[in-house]
Amino acid sequence: MKVVYCGYRGTYGALLTAAIHLGLHEGAGFCDKRHIKKYFEICRLYGEQYGNLIYIGVDEGLREIYILGCKRYFSVIRKAHVHMNRIFKPEENIYHLDVGRLEGILPRIIGFMLARRFSERLCEKLFSYWLIRKYHEFSRMATTIKHKLENGERIGEWELMR
Amino acid sequence: MKLFYHCYGGAHTSVTCASIHLNYLPNDRIPKTCEFKAIPFYDKMENKELGKPVYMGRDDMGWDIYVVGMKDGKNVVIPAIISYLNANNVSRREVLFVSALVQLHPITAIGGIVSRRLGLAFIGRPMTIWGIRRSYPHLVELVNKVKQNIAAKHDSY
């Protein structure tokens, strides 16, 4: 099974949820300065890779976890992937989870500023503020998704909007 | 081998190109209005179905021909599809994407919006057909080029 975390950009919320899903931050105080700096660097480097499926890792249930930046085309890409699956018959399920709605507007602003080479320090400060504010929401969502996937339950759109 | 003709809504120009490719429509004259109306899937794709490839048939070289609507996001959707196929070990050579949005007549675009988005097919459909008949030679030229390219590809295998 493949799980694709999608957002406007593939990084920010999608990467954070994927990392939490894989247990990369378990036990670590994620919101310390060093972690935030590293995470910001990844977002800065890969933020503009729209449409590029980025492999993050495999979870305990051997599900492959990916992230994908979809811009405004999440529903189009999801349909395209699902039907490509049927056409080429890889006999594998694929889950698309849009975490963009939980991200809020700040990652869009930070991404915009970074793409136009605005002050990187200001971007990092905004990013730090966003991450500290949103970390627990994403953590809760990743845990719910993981739990539902393990139990083979369906993940509704409303759960991603909470 | 799969060939995907894509356009904004996957309802008009891509369906016309696929029909020319599969010889549902002639390539030596401009078809009549009733011939367009007889094409399967012409002006049928719903907005909620965008992204879903629709199978149109198999051509004489054995390529499966599909049409797909991608809104204005081909620069994101096509890489997303290709990277997904890569992740599934499907060779890049097995798929070909062709944009059918060449020389799109403005009346076709307006007709498409009226028919598909506003749901007024009785006004929009004749407008799309009128526009496509104007740009039909360009679509034939595109399909001929695509056929030449895939024939050359076949020879190289």
XYZ file of C-alpha atoms in Angstrom:
319
model
C 0.000 0.000 0.000
C 1.145 3.519 -0.774
C 0.164 6.522 1.337
C 0.660 9.925 -0.277
C 0.497 13.012 1.904
C -0.385 15.941 -0.305
C -0.416 19.679 0.145
C -0.102 22.811 -1.973
C 3.629 22.222 -1.566
C 4.908 18.736 -0.858
C 6.855 19.940 2.152
C 5.525 21.848 5.214
C 2.396 20.042 6.458
C 2.718 17.005 4.171
C 6.326 16.347 5.169
C 5.610 16.975 8.827
C 2.651 14.544 8.849
C 4.658 11.931 6.942
C 7.566 12.277 9.383
C 5.259 11.931 12.389
C 3.540 8.950 10.718
C 6.920 7.236 10.341
C 7.792 7.964 13.962
C 10.801 10.082 13.046
C 10.109 12.513 15.865
C 9.069 10.106 18.561
C 10.548 11.065 21.878
C 12.390 14.003 20.357
C 11.524 17.513 21.389
C 10.673 18.426 17.835
C 10.282 22.087 18.494
C 13.901 22.686 19.463
C 15.948 25.100 17.362
C 18.133 22.517 15.650
C 15.176 20.480 14.431
C 13.319 23.540 13.199
C 16.376 24.718 11.258
C 16.794 21.314 9.589
C 13.128 21.089 8.736
C 13.105 24.625 7.348
C 16.070 23.757 5.153
C 14.194 20.777 3.655
C 11.155 22.965 2.992
C 13.347 25.604 1.370
C 15.058 23.063 -0.890
C 12.116 20.921 -1.931
C 9.183 23.331 -1.560
C 8.965 24.144 -5.262
C 8.955 20.548 -6.522
C 5.325 20.402 -7.558
C 4.147 17.077 -8.935
C 7.231 15.197 -7.801
C 6.384 12.192 -5.668
C 9.007 12.133 -2.914
C 9.626 8.897 -1.045
C 9.945 9.316 2.718
C 10.043 5.775 4.082
C 8.167 2.654 5.106
C 6.062 2.421 8.277
C 5.590 -0.558 10.609
C 2.780 -1.961 8.429
C 5.103 -1.907 5.373
C 3.156 0.965 3.845
C 5.261 3.190 1.628
C 4.955 6.842 2.623
C 5.322 9.599 0.033
C 4.782 13.340 -0.092
C 3.515 15.296 -3.074
C 3.020 18.978 -3.873
C -0.230 19.295 -5.812
C -0.845 23.070 -5.978
C -4.615 23.369 -6.546
C -4.912 20.059 -8.400
C -5.259 17.566 -5.579
C -8.518 16.029 -6.841
C -7.239 15.810 -10.442
C -3.991 14.136 -9.351
C -5.770 11.752 -6.997
C -8.103 10.591 -9.781
C -5.228 10.319 -12.239
C -3.208 8.158 -9.812
C -6.115 5.894 -8.912
C -6.969 5.282 -12.570
C -3.350 4.812 -13.597
C -3.275 2.144 -10.921
C -6.196 0.425 -12.618
C -4.725 0.798 -16.114
C -1.289 -0.551 -15.250
C -2.574 -2.999 -12.609
C 0.159 -2.774 -9.992
C -2.347 -4.531 -7.686
C -1.728 -2.055 -4.934
C -3.910 0.332 -2.977
C -3.085 3.996 -2.878
C -4.303 6.521 -0.323
C -4.142 10.262 -0.927
C -4.465 12.504 2.080
C -4.786 16.247 1.579
C -3.246 17.959 4.572
C -3.260 21.355 2.883
C -6.373 22.520 4.664
C -4.752 22.063 8.047
C -1.634 24.004 7.074
C -3.280 27.391 6.965
C -2.026 30.307 4.909
C 1.429 30.756 6.462
C 3.306 28.048 4.461
C 1.954 29.616 1.264
C 3.315 33.010 2.343
C 6.666 31.558 3.433
C 6.983 29.587 0.181
C 6.127 32.690 -1.838
C 8.724 34.750 0.052
C 11.408 32.073 -0.311
C 10.763 31.711 -4.040
C 11.277 35.463 -4.413
C 14.375 35.500 -2.206
C 12.913 37.598 0.599
C 14.755 37.704 3.914
C 15.550 34.106 4.805
C 15.801 34.920 8.511
C 12.304 36.366 8.546
C 11.038 33.269 6.689
C 12.718 31.028 9.240
C 11.137 32.954 12.111
C 7.696 32.688 10.492
C 8.302 29.005 9.850
C 9.299 28.438 13.469
C 6.136 30.238 14.655
C 3.989 28.133 12.272
C 5.617 24.832 13.226
C 5.325 25.350 16.971
C 1.664 26.360 16.581
C 0.718 23.526 14.251
C 2.862 20.622 15.408
C 0.318 19.124 17.782
C -2.530 19.363 15.259
C -0.464 17.496 12.663
C 0.699 15.029 15.252
C -2.902 14.276 16.225
C -3.911 13.901 12.590
C -0.998 11.591 11.750
C -1.839 9.390 14.726
C -5.509 9.187 13.682
C -4.593 8.356 10.078
C -2.108 5.708 11.146
C -4.590 4.147 13.522
C -7.295 4.067 10.833
C -4.937 2.581 8.250
C -3.919 -0.139 10.699
C -7.568 -1.000 11.323
C -8.435 -0.833 7.643
C -10.960 1.955 8.279
C -11.907 4.582 5.739
C -10.451 8.058 6.219
C -13.081 10.702 5.595
C -12.405 14.174 4.224
C -13.896 15.731 7.356
C -11.226 14.123 9.514
C -8.530 15.935 7.589
C -10.294 19.244 8.083
C -10.539 19.030 11.868
C 1.794 1.449 -24.846
C -0.618 4.166 -23.837
C -1.194 7.525 -25.460
C -3.017 10.234 -23.508
C -4.487 13.237 -25.288
C -5.055 15.866 -22.646
C -6.764 19.237 -22.556
C -8.509 21.442 -20.007
C -11.750 19.550 -19.589
C -11.128 16.308 -21.499
C -14.398 16.822 -23.343
C -13.758 18.512 -26.687
C -10.315 18.992 -28.256
C -8.748 15.893 -26.697
C -11.763 13.765 -27.658
C -11.608 15.181 -31.201
C -7.871 14.407 -31.482
C -8.368 10.875 -30.164
C -11.238 10.375 -32.636
C -9.096 11.557 -35.538
C -6.326 9.241 -34.343
C -8.709 6.275 -34.210
C -10.309 7.209 -37.556
C -13.707 7.893 -35.964
C -13.409 11.273 -37.689
C -11.993 11.869 -41.188
C -8.597 13.499 -41.666
C -9.158 14.680 -45.244
C -12.199 16.937 -44.707
C -13.949 18.888 -41.966
C -16.673 16.704 -40.418
C -20.316 17.731 -40.189
C -21.922 18.711 -36.895
C -23.773 15.410 -36.620
C -20.474 13.511 -36.930
C -19.121 15.306 -33.844
C -22.279 14.545 -31.913
C -21.880 10.854 -32.750
C -18.390 10.609 -31.187
C -18.381 8.722 -27.872
C -17.578 10.996 -24.891
C -17.806 14.226 -26.902
C -18.903 16.979 -24.469
C -19.597 14.377 -21.797
C -16.795 14.705 -19.221
C -18.102 16.000 -15.897
C -16.049 18.466 -13.839
C -15.785 16.019 -10.962
C -14.252 13.443 -13.331
C -11.270 15.614 -14.263
C -8.061 13.607 -14.014
C -9.731 10.318 -14.914
C -8.351 8.893 -18.177
C -11.123 7.689 -20.483
C -10.341 4.847 -22.867
C -11.227 5.662 -26.475
C -9.868 2.636 -28.322
C -6.796 0.928 -29.760
C -5.107 2.250 -32.892
C -3.646 0.235 -35.773
C -0.171 0.252 -34.171
C -1.484 -1.283 -30.956
C -1.411 1.884 -28.830
C -4.250 2.350 -26.367
C -5.682 5.828 -26.762
C -7.066 7.723 -23.769
C -8.341 11.238 -23.162
C -7.882 13.087 -19.913
C -8.805 16.517 -18.561
C -6.207 18.266 -16.406
C -7.632 21.776 -15.957
C -4.729 24.210 -16.418
C -2.450 22.042 -14.295
C -0.610 19.921 -16.861
C 2.742 21.157 -15.481
C 1.896 19.559 -12.137
C -0.389 16.673 -13.101
C 1.857 15.100 -15.772
C 4.984 14.998 -13.534
C 2.788 13.609 -10.736
C 1.564 10.800 -13.009
C 5.038 10.053 -14.361
C 6.647 10.003 -10.920
C 3.871 7.715 -9.699
C 4.443 5.338 -12.621
C 8.185 5.438 -11.868
C 7.442 4.425 -8.294
C 5.528 1.455 -9.721
C 8.335 0.445 -12.086
C 6.353 1.376 -15.196
C 8.732 2.499 -17.927
C 8.510 6.121 -19.118
C 8.503 4.729 -22.687
C 5.131 3.084 -22.165
C 3.236 6.353 -21.878
C 2.992 9.403 -24.052
C 1.166 12.628 -23.211
C 0.016 14.922 -26.003
C -1.533 18.320 -25.360
C -4.569 18.786 -27.566
C -4.823 22.477 -26.773
C -3.329 23.643 -30.061
C -4.837 26.667 -31.776
C -7.880 26.480 -29.530
C -10.614 28.692 -30.958
C -11.972 31.096 -28.303
C -15.529 30.047 -29.187
C -14.638 26.444 -28.261
C -13.387 27.614 -24.869
C -16.502 29.705 -24.230
C -18.750 26.874 -25.448
C -16.935 24.456 -23.138
C -17.532 26.701 -20.125
C -21.205 27.184 -21.032
C -21.761 23.482 -21.613
C -19.664 21.838 -18.870
C -19.530 24.421 -16.107
C -22.898 26.103 -16.515
C -24.634 22.922 -17.649
C -26.191 24.571 -20.707
C -25.204 21.901 -23.229
C -27.858 22.956 -25.747
C -26.065 26.318 -26.152
C -22.478 25.303 -25.402
C -22.198 22.128 -27.493
C -22.958 23.780 -30.874
C -20.491 26.542 -29.958
C -17.711 24.000 -29.243
C -18.424 22.222 -32.516
C -18.372 25.515 -34.421
C -14.988 26.390 -32.888
C -13.481 22.946 -33.401
C -14.527 22.911 -37.049
C -12.563 26.161 -37.478
C -9.400 24.700 -35.908
C -9.914 21.169 -37.285
C -7.002 21.279 -39.787
C -4.595 22.089 -36.922
C -5.891 19.129 -34.926
C -5.448 16.822 -37.941
C -1.901 18.129 -38.365
C -1.166 17.440 -34.680
C -2.507 13.888 -34.868
C -0.528 13.200 -38.047
C 2.659 14.356 -36.319
C 1.886 12.166 -33.303
C 1.266 9.155 -35.567
C 4.551 9.757 -37.382
C 6.380 10.007 -34.059
C 4.956 6.814 -32.635
C 5.613 4.996 -35.917
C 9.252 6.123 -35.667
C 9.307 4.975 -32.037
C 8.010 1.580 -33.138
C 10.763 1.287 -35.727
C 13.407 2.112 -33.128
C 12.333 -0.766 -30.818
